[in-house]
Each structure stands twice: as structure tokens, then as C-alpha cells.
mmCIF file of C-alpha atoms in Angstrom:
data_model
loop_
_atom_site.group_PDB
_atom_site.id
_atom_site.type_symbol
_atom_site.label_atom_id
_atom_site.label_comp_id
_atom_site.label_asym_id
_atom_site.label_seq_id
_atom_site.Cartn_x
_atom_site.Cartn_y
_atom_site.Cartn_z
ATOM 1 C CA MET A 1 -24.149 14.131 11.503
ATOM 2 C CA ASN A 2 -21.255 12.890 13.249
ATOM 3 C CA ARG A 3 -20.001 13.678 16.603
ATOM 4 C CA VAL A 4 -17.637 16.866 15.632
ATOM 5 C CA ALA A 5 -20.630 18.339 13.516
ATOM 6 C CA HIS A 6 -22.368 17.955 16.448
ATOM 7 C CA VAL A 7 -20.475 19.880 19.247
ATOM 8 C CA CYS A 8 -19.997 22.540 16.098
ATOM 9 C CA LEU A 9 -23.475 22.648 15.793
ATOM 10 C CA LEU A 10 -24.411 22.796 19.699
ATOM 11 C CA ALA A 11 -21.863 25.689 19.600
ATOM 12 C CA LEU A 12 -23.155 27.327 16.634
ATOM 13 C CA LEU A 13 -26.879 27.540 17.908
ATOM 14 C CA PRO A 14 -27.525 30.198 20.764
ATOM 15 C CA ILE A 15 -26.026 32.719 18.190
ATOM 16 C CA ALA A 16 -28.740 31.508 15.453
ATOM 17 C CA LEU A 17 -31.364 30.673 17.672
ATOM 18 C CA SER A 18 -30.884 34.265 19.896
ATOM 19 C CA ALA A 19 -32.651 37.232 17.565
ATOM 20 C CA CYS A 20 -34.755 38.812 15.719
ATOM 21 C CA GLN A 21 -36.069 37.962 12.230
ATOM 22 C CA PRO A 22 -34.249 39.750 9.126
ATOM 23 C CA LYS A 23 -35.144 43.161 7.698
ATOM 24 C CA GLY A 24 -34.938 44.772 4.979
ATOM 25 C CA GLY A 25 -30.867 44.267 3.273
ATOM 26 C CA ASP A 26 -30.123 41.885 6.463
ATOM 27 C CA THR A 27 -30.761 38.870 4.218
ATOM 28 C CA ALA A 28 -27.573 36.884 3.398
ATOM 29 C CA ALA A 29 -25.751 38.205 0.583
ATOM 30 C CA SER A 30 -26.750 36.899 -3.271
ATOM 31 C CA PRO A 31 -24.511 34.890 -5.187
ATOM 32 C CA ASP A 32 -24.643 37.886 -7.990
ATOM 33 C CA ALA A 33 -23.460 40.135 -5.270
ATOM 34 C CA ALA A 34 -20.096 41.509 -6.113
ATOM 35 C CA PRO A 35 -16.530 40.194 -4.644
ATOM 36 C CA LEU A 36 -16.336 41.353 -1.240
ATOM 37 C CA ARG A 37 -12.792 43.875 -1.055
ATOM 38 C CA LEU A 38 -10.390 41.564 1.666
ATOM 39 C CA ASN A 39 -7.939 44.473 1.497
ATOM 40 C CA ASP A 40 -7.194 44.747 4.772
ATOM 41 C CA ALA A 41 -6.184 42.130 7.777
ATOM 42 C CA ARG A 42 -9.909 42.937 9.495
ATOM 43 C CA ALA A 43 -11.791 41.883 6.017
ATOM 44 C CA LYS A 44 -9.656 38.757 5.218
ATOM 45 C CA THR A 45 -10.258 37.605 9.104
ATOM 46 C CA SER A 46 -13.891 38.169 9.298
ATOM 47 C CA TYR A 47 -14.123 36.412 5.852
ATOM 48 C CA MET A 48 -12.360 33.385 7.431
ATOM 49 C CA VAL A 49 -15.235 33.598 10.222
ATOM 50 C CA GLY A 50 -17.235 32.932 8.221
ATOM 51 C CA LEU A 51 -16.025 30.835 6.336
ATOM 52 C CA ASP A 52 -15.852 28.769 9.336
ATOM 53 C CA LEU A 53 -19.573 29.090 10.572
ATOM 54 C CA ALA A 54 -20.453 28.258 6.791
ATOM 55 C CA LYS A 55 -18.754 24.830 7.798
ATOM 56 C CA GLN A 56 -19.977 24.151 11.101
ATOM 57 C CA ILE A 57 -23.729 25.044 9.791
ATOM 58 C CA ALA A 58 -22.856 22.459 6.329
ATOM 59 C CA PRO A 59 -23.915 19.560 8.147
ATOM 60 C CA VAL A 60 -27.796 20.956 8.896
ATOM 61 C CA ARG A 61 -27.854 23.350 6.254
ATOM 62 C CA ASN A 62 -31.184 22.167 4.373
ATOM 63 C CA GLU A 63 -32.425 22.401 8.883
ATOM 64 C CA VAL A 64 -31.963 25.853 8.837
ATOM 65 C CA ASP A 65 -33.096 29.125 7.263
ATOM 66 C CA ILE A 66 -29.456 31.063 6.112
ATOM 67 C CA ASP A 67 -31.049 34.290 6.357
ATOM 68 C CA ILE A 68 -32.416 34.074 9.760
ATOM 69 C CA VAL A 69 -28.787 32.812 10.835
ATOM 70 C CA VAL A 70 -27.403 35.996 9.513
ATOM 71 C CA ALA A 71 -30.232 37.669 10.961
ATOM 72 C CA ALA A 72 -29.320 36.577 14.587
ATOM 73 C CA LEU A 73 -25.203 36.839 13.953
ATOM 74 C CA ARG A 74 -25.909 40.872 12.909
ATOM 75 C CA ALA A 75 -28.050 41.346 16.302
ATOM 76 C CA ALA A 76 -26.385 39.524 18.304
ATOM 77 C CA HIS A 77 -22.776 41.199 17.446
ATOM 78 C CA ALA A 78 -25.018 44.393 17.609
ATOM 79 C CA GLY A 79 -26.275 43.526 21.852
ATOM 80 C CA GLN A 80 -29.885 43.148 20.472
ATOM 81 C CA LYS A 81 -32.512 41.645 22.973
ATOM 82 C CA PRO A 82 -32.915 38.248 21.597
ATOM 83 C CA GLN A 83 -36.581 37.387 20.355
ATOM 84 C CA LEU A 84 -36.157 34.500 22.538
ATOM 85 C CA ASP A 85 -35.217 33.839 26.059
ATOM 86 C CA GLU A 86 -32.543 31.091 27.300
ATOM 87 C CA ALA A 87 -35.094 28.406 28.550
ATOM 88 C CA GLN A 88 -36.417 28.721 25.010
ATOM 89 C CA VAL A 89 -33.226 28.470 23.270
ATOM 90 C CA ALA A 90 -32.004 25.375 25.669
ATOM 91 C CA GLN A 91 -35.712 23.665 24.547
ATOM 92 C CA ILE A 92 -35.126 24.433 20.796
ATOM 93 C CA ARG A 93 -32.068 22.790 20.728
ATOM 94 C CA LYS A 94 -32.873 19.653 22.614
ATOM 95 C CA ASP A 95 -35.712 19.290 20.301
ATOM 96 C CA PHE A 96 -33.612 20.086 17.337
ATOM 97 C CA VAL A 97 -30.778 17.502 18.630
ATOM 98 C CA ARG A 98 -33.317 14.970 19.088
ATOM 99 C CA GLN A 99 -34.428 15.280 15.687
ATOM 100 C CA LEU A 100 -31.445 15.494 14.447
ATOM 101 C CA GLN A 101 -30.140 11.991 16.292
ATOM 102 C CA ASP A 102 -33.087 10.254 15.048
ATOM 103 C CA GLN A 103 -32.654 11.084 11.364
ATOM 104 C CA ARG A 104 -29.163 9.534 11.740
ATOM 105 C CA LYS A 105 -30.856 6.548 13.214
ATOM 106 C CA THR A 106 -33.119 6.437 10.263
ATOM 107 C CA GLU A 107 -30.002 6.629 7.835
ATOM 108 C CA GLN A 108 -27.919 4.280 9.586
ATOM 109 C CA ALA A 109 -30.848 1.778 9.693
ATOM 110 C CA ALA A 110 -31.600 2.507 5.881
ATOM 111 C CA LEU A 111 -28.174 1.994 5.037
ATOM 112 C CA ALA A 112 -26.732 -0.881 7.162
ATOM 113 C CA LYS A 113 -29.854 -2.731 5.310
ATOM 114 C CA LYS A 114 -28.922 -2.071 2.015
ATOM 115 C CA ASN A 115 -24.953 -3.008 2.689
ATOM 116 C CA LEU A 116 -26.440 -5.733 3.810
ATOM 117 C CA GLU A 117 -28.256 -6.835 1.129
ATOM 118 C CA ARG A 118 -25.516 -5.907 -1.083
ATOM 119 C CA GLY A 119 -23.284 -8.083 0.957
ATOM 120 C CA ARG A 120 -25.148 -11.246 0.503
ATOM 121 C CA GLU A 121 -25.411 -10.710 -3.251
ATOM 122 C CA PHE A 122 -21.514 -10.080 -3.769
ATOM 123 C CA LEU A 123 -20.621 -12.943 -1.334
ATOM 124 C CA ALA A 124 -22.869 -15.525 -2.960
ATOM 125 C CA GLU A 125 -21.722 -14.305 -6.414
ATOM 126 C CA ASN A 126 -17.809 -14.022 -5.252
ATOM 127 C CA GLY A 127 -18.000 -17.663 -3.305
ATOM 128 C CA ALA A 128 -18.973 -19.634 -6.409
ATOM 129 C CA LYS A 129 -15.532 -18.306 -8.528
ATOM 130 C CA PRO A 130 -12.588 -20.809 -9.138
ATOM 131 C CA GLY A 131 -10.228 -20.948 -5.846
ATOM 132 C CA ILE A 132 -12.357 -19.000 -3.733
ATOM 133 C CA VAL A 133 -13.112 -20.597 0.044
ATOM 134 C CA LYS A 134 -15.669 -20.314 2.036
ATOM 135 C CA THR A 135 -15.497 -21.182 5.988
ATOM 136 C CA ALA A 136 -18.217 -22.234 7.821
ATOM 137 C CA SER A 137 -18.826 -18.569 9.414
ATOM 138 C CA GLY A 138 -19.593 -17.267 5.950
ATOM 139 C CA LEU A 139 -16.310 -16.104 5.449
ATOM 140 C CA GLN A 140 -14.842 -16.553 2.011
ATOM 141 C CA TYR A 141 -10.516 -16.324 0.831
ATOM 142 C CA GLN A 142 -8.102 -16.654 -1.511
ATOM 143 C CA VAL A 143 -5.152 -18.027 -1.445
ATOM 144 C CA VAL A 144 -2.741 -15.023 -3.497
ATOM 145 C CA ARG A 145 0.691 -16.881 -2.321
ATOM 146 C CA ASP A 146 1.336 -20.130 -0.423
ATOM 147 C CA ALA A 147 3.721 -21.408 1.787
ATOM 148 C CA LYS A 148 4.950 -23.861 4.618
ATOM 149 C CA GLY A 149 5.314 -22.005 7.694
ATOM 150 C CA ALA A 150 3.279 -22.746 10.829
ATOM 151 C CA LYS A 151 0.071 -21.458 11.777
ATOM 152 C CA PRO A 152 -1.299 -19.630 14.419
ATOM 153 C CA ALA A 153 -3.160 -20.616 16.884
ATOM 154 C CA ALA A 154 -6.253 -18.837 18.373
ATOM 155 C CA ASP A 155 -3.851 -17.132 21.745
ATOM 156 C CA ALA A 156 -1.079 -15.669 19.510
ATOM 157 C CA THR A 157 0.005 -12.710 18.906
ATOM 158 C CA VAL A 158 1.283 -11.717 14.817
ATOM 159 C CA ARG A 159 3.118 -9.201 13.080
ATOM 160 C CA VAL A 160 1.372 -8.657 9.585
ATOM 161 C CA ASN A 161 1.302 -6.365 6.306
ATOM 162 C CA TYR A 162 -2.468 -5.392 5.457
ATOM 163 C CA ILE A 163 -4.648 -3.662 3.676
ATOM 164 C CA GLY A 164 -8.522 -3.628 4.811
ATOM 165 C CA ALA A 165 -11.029 -2.273 2.261
ATOM 166 C CA VAL A 166 -14.556 -1.910 1.612
ATOM 167 C CA LEU A 167 -16.287 -3.562 -1.743
ATOM 168 C CA ASP A 168 -15.798 -0.390 -3.333
ATOM 169 C CA GLY A 169 -12.428 -0.131 -3.056
ATOM 170 C CA LYS A 170 -11.700 2.637 -0.442
ATOM 171 C CA GLU A 171 -9.077 2.115 2.001
ATOM 172 C CA PHE A 172 -9.784 2.187 5.503
ATOM 173 C CA GLU A 173 -6.026 0.422 6.398
ATOM 174 C CA ASN A 174 -3.472 0.120 4.560
ATOM 175 C CA THR A 175 0.017 -0.533 6.830
ATOM 176 C CA TYR A 176 2.038 -0.448 3.041
ATOM 177 C CA ALA A 177 1.284 3.121 3.403
ATOM 178 C CA ILE A 178 3.066 3.468 6.944
ATOM 179 C CA ASP A 179 5.492 1.432 5.929
ATOM 180 C CA HIS A 180 6.326 -0.789 9.140
ATOM 181 C CA PRO A 181 4.079 -4.271 9.824
ATOM 182 C CA SER A 182 1.603 -4.060 12.481
ATOM 183 C CA GLU A 183 1.571 -6.039 15.035
ATOM 184 C CA PHE A 184 -1.660 -7.521 17.268
ATOM 185 C CA PRO A 185 -2.525 -11.039 19.510
ATOM 186 C CA LEU A 186 -5.268 -12.434 17.583
ATOM 187 C CA SER A 187 -7.435 -12.220 20.420
ATOM 188 C CA GLN A 188 -8.130 -8.763 20.045
ATOM 189 C CA ILE A 189 -9.250 -8.095 16.239
ATOM 190 C CA MET A 190 -13.024 -8.812 14.453
ATOM 191 C CA PRO A 191 -13.617 -12.605 14.435
ATOM 192 C CA GLY A 192 -13.459 -12.983 10.392
ATOM 193 C CA LEU A 193 -10.208 -11.640 10.308
ATOM 194 C CA ARG A 194 -9.201 -13.475 13.585
ATOM 195 C CA GLU A 195 -10.649 -16.825 11.701
ATOM 196 C CA GLY A 196 -8.665 -16.269 9.011
ATOM 197 C CA LEU A 197 -5.072 -15.434 9.672
ATOM 198 C CA MET A 198 -5.354 -18.583 11.760
ATOM 199 C CA LEU A 199 -5.476 -20.178 8.304
ATOM 200 C CA MET A 200 -2.130 -18.784 6.991
ATOM 201 C CA PRO A 201 0.763 -20.464 7.320
ATOM 202 C CA THR A 202 3.480 -17.757 8.019
ATOM 203 C CA GLY A 203 5.108 -16.049 5.105
ATOM 204 C CA SER A 204 1.519 -16.479 3.113
ATOM 205 C CA LYS A 205 -0.614 -14.036 1.633
ATOM 206 C CA TYR A 206 -4.244 -14.207 1.219
ATOM 207 C CA ARG A 207 -7.234 -12.212 0.792
ATOM 208 C CA PHE A 208 -10.445 -12.223 2.737
ATOM 209 C CA TRP A 209 -13.543 -10.996 2.086
ATOM 210 C CA VAL A 210 -15.702 -10.697 5.511
ATOM 211 C CA PRO A 211 -19.287 -10.322 6.344
ATOM 212 C CA ALA A 212 -20.976 -7.670 7.990
ATOM 213 C CA ALA A 213 -21.522 -9.897 11.284
ATOM 214 C CA GLN A 214 -17.761 -11.305 11.025
ATOM 215 C CA GLY A 215 -16.465 -7.725 10.612
ATOM 216 C CA TYR A 216 -17.872 -4.108 12.195
ATOM 217 C CA GLY A 217 -20.975 -5.470 12.463
ATOM 218 C CA GLU A 218 -24.139 -3.092 12.634
ATOM 219 C CA ALA A 219 -21.937 -0.207 14.352
ATOM 220 C CA GLY A 220 -19.231 0.389 11.413
ATOM 221 C CA VAL A 221 -16.586 2.479 12.321
ATOM 222 C CA PRO A 222 -17.227 5.925 12.339
ATOM 223 C CA GLY A 223 -16.591 7.806 9.333
ATOM 224 C CA GLN A 224 -14.763 4.931 7.236
ATOM 225 C CA VAL A 225 -16.292 1.694 7.362
ATOM 226 C CA GLU A 226 -20.220 2.158 6.502
ATOM 227 C CA PRO A 227 -22.799 -0.006 8.882
ATOM 228 C CA ASN A 228 -23.203 -3.779 7.928
ATOM 229 C CA ALA A 229 -20.371 -2.993 5.431
ATOM 230 C CA THR A 230 -18.546 -6.489 3.506
ATOM 231 C CA LEU A 231 -15.202 -6.092 4.406
ATOM 232 C CA VAL A 232 -11.770 -6.902 1.646
ATOM 233 C CA PHE A 233 -7.841 -7.710 3.024
ATOM 234 C CA ASP A 234 -5.129 -8.493 1.883
ATOM 235 C CA VAL A 235 -2.385 -9.652 4.067
ATOM 236 C CA GLU A 236 0.486 -10.582 4.662
ATOM 237 C CA LEU A 237 1.552 -13.340 7.477
ATOM 238 C CA LEU A 238 5.342 -12.053 8.053
ATOM 239 C CA GLU A 239 5.959 -14.677 11.180
ATOM 240 C CA ILE A 240 4.210 -15.482 14.350
ATOM 241 C CA ALA A 241 5.640 -12.696 17.241
ATOM 242 C CA ARG A 242 4.471 -15.073 19.950
#
């Protein structure tokens, strides 16, 4: 679960954990129930609130009983005395968040291991192809368009156009899409891309395959790049800015 989902969930849990068990007639609507009549502003607002709550609880949908959630909402809305006091709710919330965090760590560790193995297999095959050059760090590159310009030093600032993607082709950065180049000091970027740019003559275009250890590593980029992902960059070095 990402950080946003945690925040949303923590906002919802005091309601969902604060009321009685469902009684007859207090269960969630059946999928076969007749469509609701959303024929006035109050009905539409109520439906909107329900959709928002459903989105908040979606990250933990397999961890909760929706009938009890609905019963808790009904009871709290009616002003009934909760079956759990504030101290109990706080402890349950603390335990549940710890459970989710432990689960997340386990899932991330398994994903990091899977991605690391996949990246190693890919790089072994890719490195054997004609035209692919491998450096001592494990970085691989292909010259797409050569040039005769100067190469940037380690302390240079460069202007580039580039596309960053993972092995399945999903892009996480694309300067062409925002219609202007990016400018940055080489000292502030990932080791693999820094090494690659220092190999490029100004005016050239290269494709780089960056091993996980030379990219975002085990941390990845939440929501964009998985842990230990091998990265693919298509880079045009436009100029050495300074």
C-alpha cells in the first residue's frame, strides 16, 4: 500500500472500527439489487461519498469485512455507542498498520528479488548482441547516432532530451512529451546515467541499459519504478551547458 492509501485508510478506520456488528437489513447491497434512484442532489452527493469511501478502502479490500464496515457507518451515522472504545480503536489501528507495513516489506522484497533476477537474465542476453558495448560497471549501451562533439566531464552540466523506461517499455520520464530538454549537473543523477553521458560526444544519441545497482536500486521510485528494476534510456546529448 502506498503512502496516500495509508493516509486515506487511517482517516477511515475510526469509523469502520467504531460500531456494532451488522444486524438484519444492515448488510451491504447485493450486486443484483435494483439500481439506486439518483434523482436529487442529496442522493447524488451520498453516492459520491460512497464512491470515495470505496476508493479509500480498496487497497485493503481483502483485509476487511464490507458488511461490518457498512454496519459501522450506519451505527456511527445514527449516533450509537461504539462497541470499541477509543483506546481499543487506537490499538487495533496501530496493529493493523504494522501488519500492512510488514506485508508491504515482504511484497517489496519478493518483487526486488524477482526484478534483480530478470534484469540479470536480460542483460546477459542483451550484452551478447552485435553493437552492444558493456562497461566495467555493468552498464550497456548502443550508439544510435554518433557525433564528433566534446564529451562532458564529471562536473559538467548538460542539456539533453531523453526517454526513461523499464524493460517492458513503460515510460517514467520523457522530455519529448513536455516539449523541452532537461538540464542538470551530472553529479546529481544516478551513477549509470552519469557514466553513460560521459561517454557521449555532444550531438550524439545513445541507448543505455542501466543495471539496478546503477539506477534506482532497491528503493525504486514509488508508483513509477519497481525496486531493482533494470532501466532503459534513450538519450540525446544536445550541449554541455557549463
